[in-house]
Coordinates of C-alpha atoms in Angstrom, one line a residue:
M148 CA 110.0 55.2 232.5
Y149 CA 108.0 53.3 230.0
K150 CA 104.9 54.0 228.0
T151 CA 101.9 51.6 228.2
N152 CA 99.8 51.4 225.0
V153 CA 96.2 50.3 225.3
V154 CA 94.8 48.3 222.4
Y155 CA 91.1 47.8 222.1
T156 CA 90.6 44.3 220.8
G157 CA 87.6 42.5 219.4
I158 CA 86.7 39.1 217.9
K159 CA 83.8 37.9 215.8
I160 CA 83.7 34.2 215.3
N161 CA 82.5 33.0 211.9
K162 CA 82.7 29.2 212.1
I163 CA 83.8 26.4 214.3
N164 CA 84.1 23.2 212.3
E165 CA 86.3 20.2 211.5
I166 CA 86.3 19.2 215.2
D167 CA 88.4 16.2 216.1
L168 CA 88.0 15.3 219.8
S169 CA 90.5 12.5 219.6
T170 CA 93.2 15.0 219.1
L171 CA 91.3 17.9 220.7
T172 CA 91.8 20.1 217.7
Y173 CA 89.4 22.1 215.4
T174 CA 89.3 24.8 212.7
L175 CA 88.4 28.3 213.8
D176 CA 87.4 31.1 211.4
F177 CA 87.1 34.5 212.9
Y178 CA 87.6 38.3 212.4
L179 CA 90.1 40.1 214.7
W180 CA 90.4 43.9 215.0
F181 CA 92.5 46.4 216.9
R182 CA 92.0 50.1 217.7
F183 CA 95.0 51.9 219.1
K184 CA 97.2 55.0 219.0
G185 CA 100.9 55.2 218.3
N186 CA 103.3 53.3 216.3
I187 CA 103.0 49.8 217.5
D188 CA 102.3 46.5 215.8
P189 CA 99.5 44.9 217.8
Q190 CA 99.1 42.3 215.1
N191 CA 102.5 40.8 215.9
L192 CA 100.9 38.0 217.8
E193 CA 101.7 34.6 219.2
F194 CA 98.6 32.3 219.3
L195 CA 99.0 30.3 222.4
N196 CA 96.6 27.5 221.4
A197 CA 97.5 27.3 217.7
V198 CA 98.4 23.9 216.3
E199 CA 100.2 25.4 213.3
P200 CA 101.4 28.8 212.3
V201 CA 98.5 31.2 211.8
Q202 CA 98.5 33.9 209.1
L203 CA 96.6 37.2 209.6
Q204 CA 94.9 38.5 206.4
L205 CA 94.4 42.2 206.5
V206 CA 90.9 43.1 205.5
D207 CA 90.6 46.8 206.4
E208 CA 92.9 49.5 207.8
I209 CA 92.4 53.1 208.9
D210 CA 95.6 55.0 209.6
N211 CA 94.6 58.2 211.4
E212 CA 95.3 59.4 214.8
L213 CA 93.1 56.5 216.0
K214 CA 94.3 53.6 214.0
Y215 CA 92.1 50.6 213.1
H216 CA 93.2 47.2 211.7
L217 CA 90.8 44.4 210.7
Y218 CA 92.1 40.9 210.0
H219 CA 90.6 37.7 208.8
V220 CA 92.0 34.6 210.6
K221 CA 91.6 30.9 209.9
G222 CA 93.6 28.1 211.4
R223 CA 93.8 24.9 213.5
F224 CA 93.6 25.4 217.2
K225 CA 93.5 23.3 220.4
T226 CA 90.4 22.9 222.6
D227 CA 90.4 23.1 226.4
F228 CA 93.4 25.3 226.4
L229 CA 92.7 27.0 229.7
A230 CA 92.6 24.4 232.5
K231 CA 90.7 26.7 234.8
Y232 CA 87.6 26.5 232.5
N233 CA 87.8 22.8 231.8
S234 CA 84.7 20.8 232.8
F235 CA 83.4 17.3 232.4
R236 CA 81.5 16.7 229.1
Q237 CA 82.1 20.3 228.1
H238 CA 84.7 21.6 225.7
T239 CA 86.2 25.0 225.4
F240 CA 86.7 26.5 221.9
G241 CA 88.2 29.8 221.1
V242 CA 91.6 31.6 220.9
S243 CA 94.2 32.9 223.2
F244 CA 97.1 35.2 222.1
R245 CA 99.7 37.7 223.3
H246 CA 102.1 40.1 221.7
R247 CA 105.4 38.5 220.7
K248 CA 107.7 41.3 221.8
L249 CA 105.9 43.9 223.9
P250 CA 105.4 43.0 227.6
H251 CA 102.6 44.1 229.8
N252 CA 104.4 47.3 230.7
N253 CA 104.3 48.4 227.0
L254 CA 101.0 46.9 225.8
I255 CA 97.7 45.9 227.2
Y256 CA 94.9 44.3 225.3
V257 CA 91.5 45.6 226.4
R258 CA 88.2 44.0 225.3
D259 CA 86.3 46.2 222.8
A260 CA 82.9 45.8 224.5
L261 CA 81.3 48.5 222.2
G262 CA 82.6 47.0 219.0
M263 CA 81.6 43.4 220.0
G264 CA 78.1 44.5 220.8
L265 CA 78.3 43.5 224.5
F266 CA 75.8 46.2 225.5
L267 CA 73.1 45.0 223.2
K268 CA 70.1 43.0 224.5
T269 CA 71.1 40.0 222.4
S270 CA 73.8 38.1 224.1
L271 CA 76.9 36.7 222.4
V272 CA 75.5 33.2 223.0
E273 CA 72.3 34.0 221.2
K274 CA 74.2 35.6 218.3
L275 CA 76.4 32.6 217.9
Q276 CA 73.4 30.3 218.0
E277 CA 71.5 32.3 215.4
T278 CA 74.4 32.4 213.0
Q279 CA 75.1 28.6 213.6
V280 CA 78.8 29.1 214.0
L281 CA 79.1 25.6 215.5
S282 CA 79.3 22.7 213.0
P283 CA 76.1 20.7 212.9
K284 CA 78.2 17.5 212.8
Y285 CA 79.1 18.2 216.4
D286 CA 76.3 17.4 218.8
G287 CA 76.8 20.2 221.2
I288 CA 75.1 23.3 222.6
I289 CA 76.9 26.6 223.2
N290 CA 76.6 27.2 226.9
F291 CA 78.2 30.6 227.3
V292 CA 80.8 32.9 225.7
L293 CA 83.6 34.7 227.6
S294 CA 86.1 37.3 226.5
F295 CA 88.7 38.8 228.8
Q296 CA 92.3 40.0 229.3
D297 CA 94.7 38.5 231.8
M298 CA 98.4 38.0 232.2
T299 CA 100.7 35.3 231.1
F300 CA 104.4 34.7 231.8
K301 CA 107.4 33.8 229.7
D302 CA 111.0 33.0 230.8
S303 CA 113.3 36.0 230.4
L304 CA 116.2 33.7 229.4
G305 CA 118.7 36.2 230.9
N306 CA 117.6 39.1 228.7
P307 CA 119.2 42.3 230.2
K308 CA 116.0 44.2 229.8
Y309 CA 114.2 42.0 232.3
L310 CA 116.9 41.2 234.9
K311 CA 115.0 43.1 237.5
A312 CA 111.9 41.0 236.9
Q313 CA 110.9 38.8 239.8
E314 CA 111.4 35.0 239.2
A315 CA 113.2 35.8 235.9
K316 CA 109.9 35.9 234.1
V317 CA 108.4 38.5 231.7
E318 CA 104.7 39.4 232.1
Y319 CA 102.6 39.8 229.0
S320 CA 99.1 40.9 228.4
R321 CA 97.0 38.0 227.1
F322 CA 93.6 38.2 225.3
N323 CA 91.2 35.3 225.5
M324 CA 88.0 34.5 223.7
L325 CA 86.2 31.3 225.0
V326 CA 83.2 29.5 223.6
M327 CA 82.0 26.9 226.1
V328 CA 80.1 24.0 224.4
K329 CA 78.5 21.3 226.4
N330 CA 77.3 17.9 225.2
N331 CA 73.7 17.8 224.0
E332 CA 72.6 15.4 226.7
L333 CA 71.1 15.4 230.2
S334 CA 73.7 14.9 232.8
L335 CA 73.2 14.9 236.6
L336 CA 76.8 16.1 237.0
A337 CA 75.8 19.5 235.8
F338 CA 73.7 20.0 239.0
I339 CA 76.6 19.9 241.4
P340 CA 79.3 22.6 241.0
Q341 CA 82.9 21.6 241.3
T342 CA 83.4 23.9 244.3
S343 CA 80.7 22.1 246.3
A344 CA 81.5 18.5 245.2
K345 CA 84.0 17.8 248.0
I346 CA 81.7 19.1 250.8
I347 CA 78.7 17.2 249.4
C348 CA 80.8 14.0 249.1
L349 CA 82.1 14.1 252.7
L350 CA 78.7 15.1 254.1
S351 CA 77.0 12.2 252.2
I352 CA 79.5 9.7 253.6
F353 CA 78.9 10.9 257.2
L354 CA 75.1 10.8 256.9
M355 CA 75.2 7.3 255.3
I356 CA 77.2 6.0 258.2
L357 CA 74.8 7.6 260.6
L358 CA 71.8 6.1 258.9
F359 CA 73.4 2.7 258.9
I360 CA 73.9 2.9 262.7
L361 CA 70.3 4.1 263.1
S362 CA 68.9 1.3 260.9
K363 CA 70.2 -1.3 263.3
R364 CA 68.4 0.3 266.3
Y365 CA 65.3 1.6 264.6
S366 CA 64.3 -1.1 262.1
C367 CA 60.7 0.1 262.2
Y368 CA 61.7 3.2 260.3
F369 CA 63.2 1.1 257.5
T370 CA 61.2 2.8 254.7
I371 CA 62.3 6.4 255.6
I372 CA 65.9 5.2 256.2
Y373 CA 65.9 3.4 252.9
I374 CA 64.7 6.5 251.0
L375 CA 67.3 8.7 252.7
Q376 CA 70.1 6.2 252.0
S377 CA 69.2 6.0 248.4
I378 CA 69.3 9.8 248.0
L379 CA 72.6 10.1 249.9
T380 CA 74.1 7.3 247.8
F381 CA 73.2 9.0 244.6
L382 CA 74.6 12.3 245.9
F383 CA 77.8 10.6 246.9
L384 CA 78.2 9.0 243.5
I385 CA 77.5 12.3 241.7
S386 CA 79.7 14.5 243.9
S387 CA 82.6 12.0 244.0
E388 CA 82.5 11.7 240.2
V389 CA 82.5 15.5 239.8
M390 CA 85.4 15.7 242.2
L391 CA 87.6 13.0 240.6
I392 CA 86.9 14.1 237.1
S393 CA 87.7 17.7 237.9
K394 CA 91.1 16.5 239.1
L395 CA 91.7 14.4 236.0
I396 CA 90.9 17.2 233.5
A397 CA 94.4 18.5 233.2
P398 CA 96.8 18.7 230.2
Y399 CA 99.5 16.6 232.0
I400 CA 97.1 13.7 232.7
P401 CA 96.4 11.3 229.9
S402 CA 92.8 11.1 228.7
F403 CA 92.8 7.4 229.3
Y404 CA 92.5 7.9 233.1
L405 CA 89.5 10.2 232.6
K406 CA 87.8 7.7 230.3
T407 CA 88.5 4.8 232.6
T408 CA 87.2 6.8 235.6
T409 CA 84.0 7.8 233.8
M410 CA 83.4 4.2 232.6
G411 CA 83.9 3.0 236.2
F412 CA 81.3 5.4 237.6
D413 CA 78.9 4.5 234.8
I414 CA 79.2 0.8 235.8
L415 CA 78.7 1.8 239.4
W416 CA 75.5 3.6 238.6
W417 CA 74.0 0.4 237.1
L418 CA 75.2 -1.9 239.9
V419 CA 74.1 0.5 242.7
T420 CA 70.7 0.8 241.1
A421 CA 70.4 -3.0 240.9
I422 CA 71.5 -3.4 244.6
F423 CA 68.9 -0.9 245.8
I424 CA 66.1 -2.7 243.8
H425 CA 67.3 -5.9 245.3
I426 CA 67.1 -4.5 248.8
A427 CA 63.7 -2.9 248.2
A428 CA 62.3 -6.2 246.8
D429 CA 63.6 -8.1 249.8
H430 CA 61.9 -5.8 252.3
F431 CA 58.8 -4.6 250.6
L432 CA 57.9 -7.9 248.7
W433 CA 59.5 -11.0 249.9
Q434 CA 59.6 -10.4 253.7
K435 CA 56.0 -9.2 253.7
L436 CA 55.0 -12.2 251.7
E437 CA 56.8 -14.5 254.2
K438 CA 54.9 -12.8 257.1
K439 CA 51.6 -13.1 255.3
T440 CA 52.0 -16.8 254.3
G441 CA 54.0 -17.9 257.4
R442 CA 56.4 -19.8 255.1
P443 CA 59.8 -19.1 253.6
I444 CA 60.0 -18.0 250.0
P445 CA 61.0 -20.8 247.7
R446 CA 64.6 -20.5 246.7
L447 CA 63.9 -21.1 243.1
A448 CA 61.6 -18.1 242.8
Y449 CA 63.8 -15.9 244.9
N450 CA 67.0 -16.8 242.9
M451 CA 65.2 -16.3 239.6
W452 CA 64.2 -12.8 240.7
I453 CA 67.8 -11.9 241.7
F454 CA 69.1 -13.4 238.5
I455 CA 66.8 -11.2 236.4
I456 CA 67.7 -8.0 238.3
Y457 CA 71.5 -8.4 237.8
S458 CA 71.1 -9.8 234.3
L459 CA 69.3 -6.6 233.3
A460 CA 72.0 -4.5 235.0
T461 CA 74.7 -6.5 233.1
F462 CA 72.9 -6.0 229.8
G463 CA 72.6 -2.2 230.6
I464 CA 76.4 -2.0 231.3
I465 CA 77.2 -3.9 228.0
G466 CA 74.8 -1.9 225.9
F467 CA 75.1 1.7 227.4
V468 CA 78.6 1.7 229.0
F469 CA 80.6 -0.4 226.6
E470 CA 78.3 0.6 223.7
R471 CA 78.2 -3.0 222.4
P472 CA 75.3 -4.5 220.6
I473 CA 73.3 -6.7 222.9
T474 CA 70.9 -8.1 220.3
S475 CA 72.8 -11.3 219.9
L476 CA 73.4 -11.6 223.6
L477 CA 69.6 -11.2 224.3
A478 CA 68.8 -13.7 221.6
T479 CA 71.3 -16.2 223.1
S480 CA 70.0 -15.6 226.7
G481 CA 66.4 -16.0 225.3
V482 CA 67.2 -19.4 223.9
V483 CA 68.9 -20.4 227.2
A484 CA 65.9 -19.1 229.1
I485 CA 63.5 -21.1 226.9
I486 CA 65.5 -24.3 227.4
I487 CA 65.7 -23.8 231.2
G488 CA 62.0 -22.9 231.3
L489 CA 61.0 -26.0 229.4
A490 CA 63.1 -28.1 231.8
V491 CA 61.6 -26.7 234.9
Q492 CA 58.2 -25.8 233.4
M493 CA 56.1 -27.9 235.8
N494 CA 58.1 -26.8 238.9
L495 CA 57.8 -23.2 237.9
S496 CA 54.1 -23.6 237.3
N497 CA 53.6 -25.2 240.7
V498 CA 55.7 -22.6 242.5
F499 CA 54.0 -19.6 241.0
S500 CA 50.6 -21.3 241.5
G501 CA 51.6 -21.8 245.1
L502 CA 52.5 -18.1 245.3
A503 CA 49.1 -17.2 244.0
I504 CA 47.4 -19.5 246.5
H505 CA 49.3 -18.0 249.4
I506 CA 48.4 -14.5 248.3
E507 CA 44.7 -15.2 247.6
R508 CA 44.2 -17.7 250.4
P509 CA 41.2 -19.6 249.1
F510 CA 41.7 -22.0 252.0
Q511 CA 43.9 -22.6 255.1
V512 CA 45.2 -25.5 257.0
N513 CA 42.4 -27.5 258.8
D514 CA 39.8 -26.3 256.3
W515 CA 37.5 -28.8 254.8
V516 CA 37.5 -28.5 251.0
K517 CA 36.6 -30.2 247.8
I518 CA 39.0 -29.5 244.9
G519 CA 37.8 -30.3 241.4
S520 CA 36.8 -34.0 241.1
Y521 CA 38.9 -35.1 244.0
D522 CA 37.4 -36.4 247.2
E523 CA 36.7 -33.9 249.9
G524 CA 39.2 -33.7 252.7
I525 CA 40.8 -31.5 255.4
I526 CA 43.9 -29.4 254.5
E527 CA 47.0 -30.7 256.2
D528 CA 49.7 -28.7 254.5
I529 CA 50.2 -26.0 251.8
N530 CA 53.7 -25.6 250.5
W531 CA 55.1 -24.0 247.3
R532 CA 54.8 -27.1 245.2
A533 CA 51.6 -29.0 246.3
T534 CA 48.6 -29.0 248.6
K535 CA 48.1 -32.0 251.0
L536 CA 44.7 -33.2 252.2
C537 CA 43.4 -36.0 254.4
T538 CA 40.2 -37.6 253.0
R539 CA 37.3 -39.0 254.9
T540 CA 38.7 -42.5 254.5
G541 CA 42.0 -41.4 256.2
C542 CA 44.0 -41.4 253.0
S543 CA 46.6 -38.7 252.2
L544 CA 45.9 -36.8 249.0
T545 CA 48.6 -34.6 247.4
I546 CA 47.5 -32.3 244.6
P547 CA 50.0 -30.1 242.6
N548 CA 49.4 -26.4 243.0
S549 CA 49.0 -25.9 239.3
V550 CA 46.0 -28.2 239.4
V551 CA 44.6 -26.5 242.5
A552 CA 44.9 -23.1 241.0
S553 CA 42.9 -24.1 237.9
A554 CA 40.2 -26.2 239.6
D555 CA 36.9 -25.4 241.2
I556 CA 37.3 -25.2 245.0
F557 CA 34.5 -25.7 247.6
N558 CA 35.6 -24.5 251.0
F559 CA 33.2 -25.8 253.6
S560 CA 35.1 -24.1 256.5
D561 CA 35.2 -20.6 255.1
K562 CA 31.9 -19.7 256.8
E563 CA 31.1 -20.3 260.5
N564 CA 28.0 -22.2 259.7
F565 CA 26.7 -24.3 256.8
W566 CA 23.4 -26.0 255.8
L567 CA 22.6 -29.6 255.0
W568 CA 19.4 -30.4 253.0
P569 CA 19.0 -34.2 252.9
T570 CA 15.8 -35.4 251.2
I571 CA 13.4 -38.0 252.6
Y572 CA 10.5 -39.6 250.8
I573 CA 7.1 -40.2 252.5
D574 CA 3.9 -41.9 251.3
P575 CA 1.8 -39.1 249.6
R576 CA -1.3 -40.3 251.5
H577 CA -0.1 -38.5 254.6
P578 CA -0.9 -34.8 255.0
P579 CA 2.2 -32.5 254.5
E580 CA 1.3 -30.4 257.5
K581 CA 1.3 -33.4 259.8
V582 CA 4.5 -34.8 258.3
R583 CA 6.4 -31.4 258.6
Q584 CA 5.2 -31.0 262.2
I585 CA 6.6 -34.4 263.2
I586 CA 9.9 -33.8 261.4
D587 CA 10.3 -30.3 263.0
T588 CA 9.6 -31.7 266.4
A589 CA 12.1 -34.4 265.9
L590 CA 14.8 -31.9 264.8
L591 CA 14.4 -29.9 268.0
S592 CA 15.5 -33.0 270.0
V593 CA 18.9 -33.2 268.3
D594 CA 21.5 -31.4 270.3
S595 CA 24.3 -31.5 267.8
I596 CA 22.5 -29.2 265.3
L597 CA 22.2 -25.4 265.7
Q598 CA 18.9 -24.1 266.9
K599 CA 19.6 -20.6 265.6
P600 CA 18.9 -20.5 262.8
A601 CA 16.2 -23.0 263.6
P602 CA 16.0 -26.3 261.8
M603 CA 12.9 -26.9 259.6
S604 CA 11.4 -29.1 256.9
I605 CA 10.2 -28.1 253.5
F606 CA 7.7 -29.9 251.4
K607 CA 9.6 -30.1 248.1
E608 CA 7.4 -32.0 245.6
V609 CA 5.1 -34.9 244.9
N610 CA 6.1 -37.4 242.2
E611 CA 4.5 -40.6 240.8
W612 CA 5.6 -42.6 243.8
A613 CA 6.3 -40.4 246.9
A614 CA 6.2 -37.0 248.5
A615 CA 9.6 -35.4 248.9
Y616 CA 10.6 -33.4 252.0
W617 CA 13.8 -31.4 252.6
V618 CA 15.2 -31.7 256.1
C619 CA 17.1 -28.4 256.6
I620 CA 19.6 -28.3 259.4
C621 CA 22.4 -25.8 260.2
L622 CA 25.8 -27.1 261.5
N623 CA 29.0 -25.6 262.6
D624 CA 31.1 -28.9 262.7
Y625 CA 31.9 -30.1 259.2
N626 CA 34.3 -32.6 260.5
N627 CA 31.4 -34.6 262.2
K628 CA 28.9 -33.9 259.4
N629 CA 28.1 -37.6 258.6
I630 CA 27.7 -38.5 262.3
I631 CA 25.3 -35.6 262.9
L632 CA 23.4 -36.4 259.7
Q633 CA 23.0 -40.0 260.9
T634 CA 21.7 -38.8 264.3
V635 CA 19.2 -36.5 262.6
L636 CA 17.9 -39.2 260.2
E637 CA 17.5 -41.7 263.1
Q638 CA 15.5 -39.2 265.1
V639 CA 13.3 -38.4 262.2
W640 CA 12.8 -42.1 261.4
K641 CA 11.8 -42.8 265.0
A642 CA 9.3 -39.9 265.1
L643 CA 7.7 -41.0 261.9
E644 CA 7.5 -44.6 263.1
Q645 CA 5.7 -43.5 266.3
A646 CA 3.2 -41.6 264.2
E647 CA 2.8 -44.8 262.0
I648 CA 4.2 -42.9 259.0
R649 CA 6.7 -44.9 257.0
P650 CA 9.0 -43.8 254.2
A651 CA 7.7 -44.4 250.7
I652 CA 8.8 -47.5 248.9
R653 CA 9.1 -47.4 245.2
S654 CA 7.9 -50.5 243.4
Q655 CA 8.9 -51.7 240.0
E656 CA 7.5 -54.4 237.7
I657 CA 9.9 -56.9 236.2
Y658 CA 8.7 -59.4 233.5
T659 CA 10.4 -62.8 233.0
F660 CA 10.1 -65.3 230.1
D661 CA 10.7 -69.0 230.1
G662 CA 11.0 -70.0 226.4
D663 CA 7.6 -69.9 224.7
A664 CA 5.8 -70.2 227.9
E665 CA 3.2 -67.7 228.9
R666 CA 4.6 -64.4 230.2
K667 CA 4.7 -64.3 234.0
F668 CA 4.4 -61.3 236.2
M669 CA 6.7 -60.9 239.2
P670 CA 6.6 -57.7 241.3
L671 CA 10.0 -56.6 242.6
I672 CA 10.1 -54.1 245.4
N673 CA 13.1 -51.9 245.8
N674 CA 13.5 -49.3 248.5
E675 CA 14.9 -46.0 247.4

């Protein structure tokens, strides 16, 4: 038979400082007390996560039937000493100890919930945060606090007292006080628990394969499939990272593997994001632009876009993953970009102007246009570099798109109909009503002009030598504009001739001199 002594144990943490994560050690200052009965030495402890021997300084002692010992303890301890509670980007501070001599059959440490104030409304986390036990030099947040008793084992080493123990091990009562501190940063890994990471990872892989198969058959649902694939890819990355890192957080695995794995996933995040932006731009921008314009996207503009996406991803990896300064790199790339930009400045200007022309569509192929001061012509071709026209004289005119984009453009084919208002000059002696009636009648006999809206004449003005009339005709064939206009003027001329009305002739006086001879007068008649 044996007697089991119950020792009520409590801890109050005063300070956690001098944290060195490179060696996973820190300095812990705390109070430790015991309440017990009997003649035992509960303070004969072995600190399981101590870096160096720890001395207990007795602060208070009550030696009655119910004994009480209070100790002040300060020493260097290891972090993350219980593998079960290790988590990514979170560290475990605290203490773990057992009695050196008395096994579990003789001594059990029990948490002093009353003495530690665990029944109060204020939690231990809030208490530790209020007293600022965590060193401000460490950028972390206390996540939760845990104190509990469990069992630990030690080899019996053939001790006759424990020969009947199974597996030749001695069971000891162990007391643990844990303070979980997470990094003061937002991490998506915190949203997926380790227990669910494997299921989420496998489910994401299955659904991504299924969506890939569906995308081949149902391309019309690309937008929905793309969104779902993006979500599943991010879930796969998060869950696989949680799953791998939880396996690598172990005392027997070097930290180098954990750091390398974390860095690899950080690089993957940047690259996967760039790939999805690339895919989205191809479908939602470039393919739609090709359908709208009916022309393939120029390789120069497309390759520049791809280069910019992956260059930004590379800069992000260098600056945020490898934590290297990218100022000099950006400056160098800026100089290179300026040099390249100057070298292809005109080509870039023409390409992007062509892009604007294809989007705005101020004209189309087979439209009659007049661009700036160039001769009017019919559009034969619109590519990404230049616009080609065929003029009235049959010449081919090629205008760079940068010039087209900045010039005034008259599109004569944009509307279904257009008006011509040629001016004729009649002798002012003839009544305007009679002249207009003759012109209107002549216009009705021309089949090549539109009768709705009806053609008409307008008495414009009378000047010092003639009466001016507008001949207003509406056409729908700009290509044969000059031929139709010739027919109209011929018909009007014939009608006026039959009515004995002739166009006005402007006369001018020209004086000539022959030495000192008398000035002579010679009238010169010009038709205008």
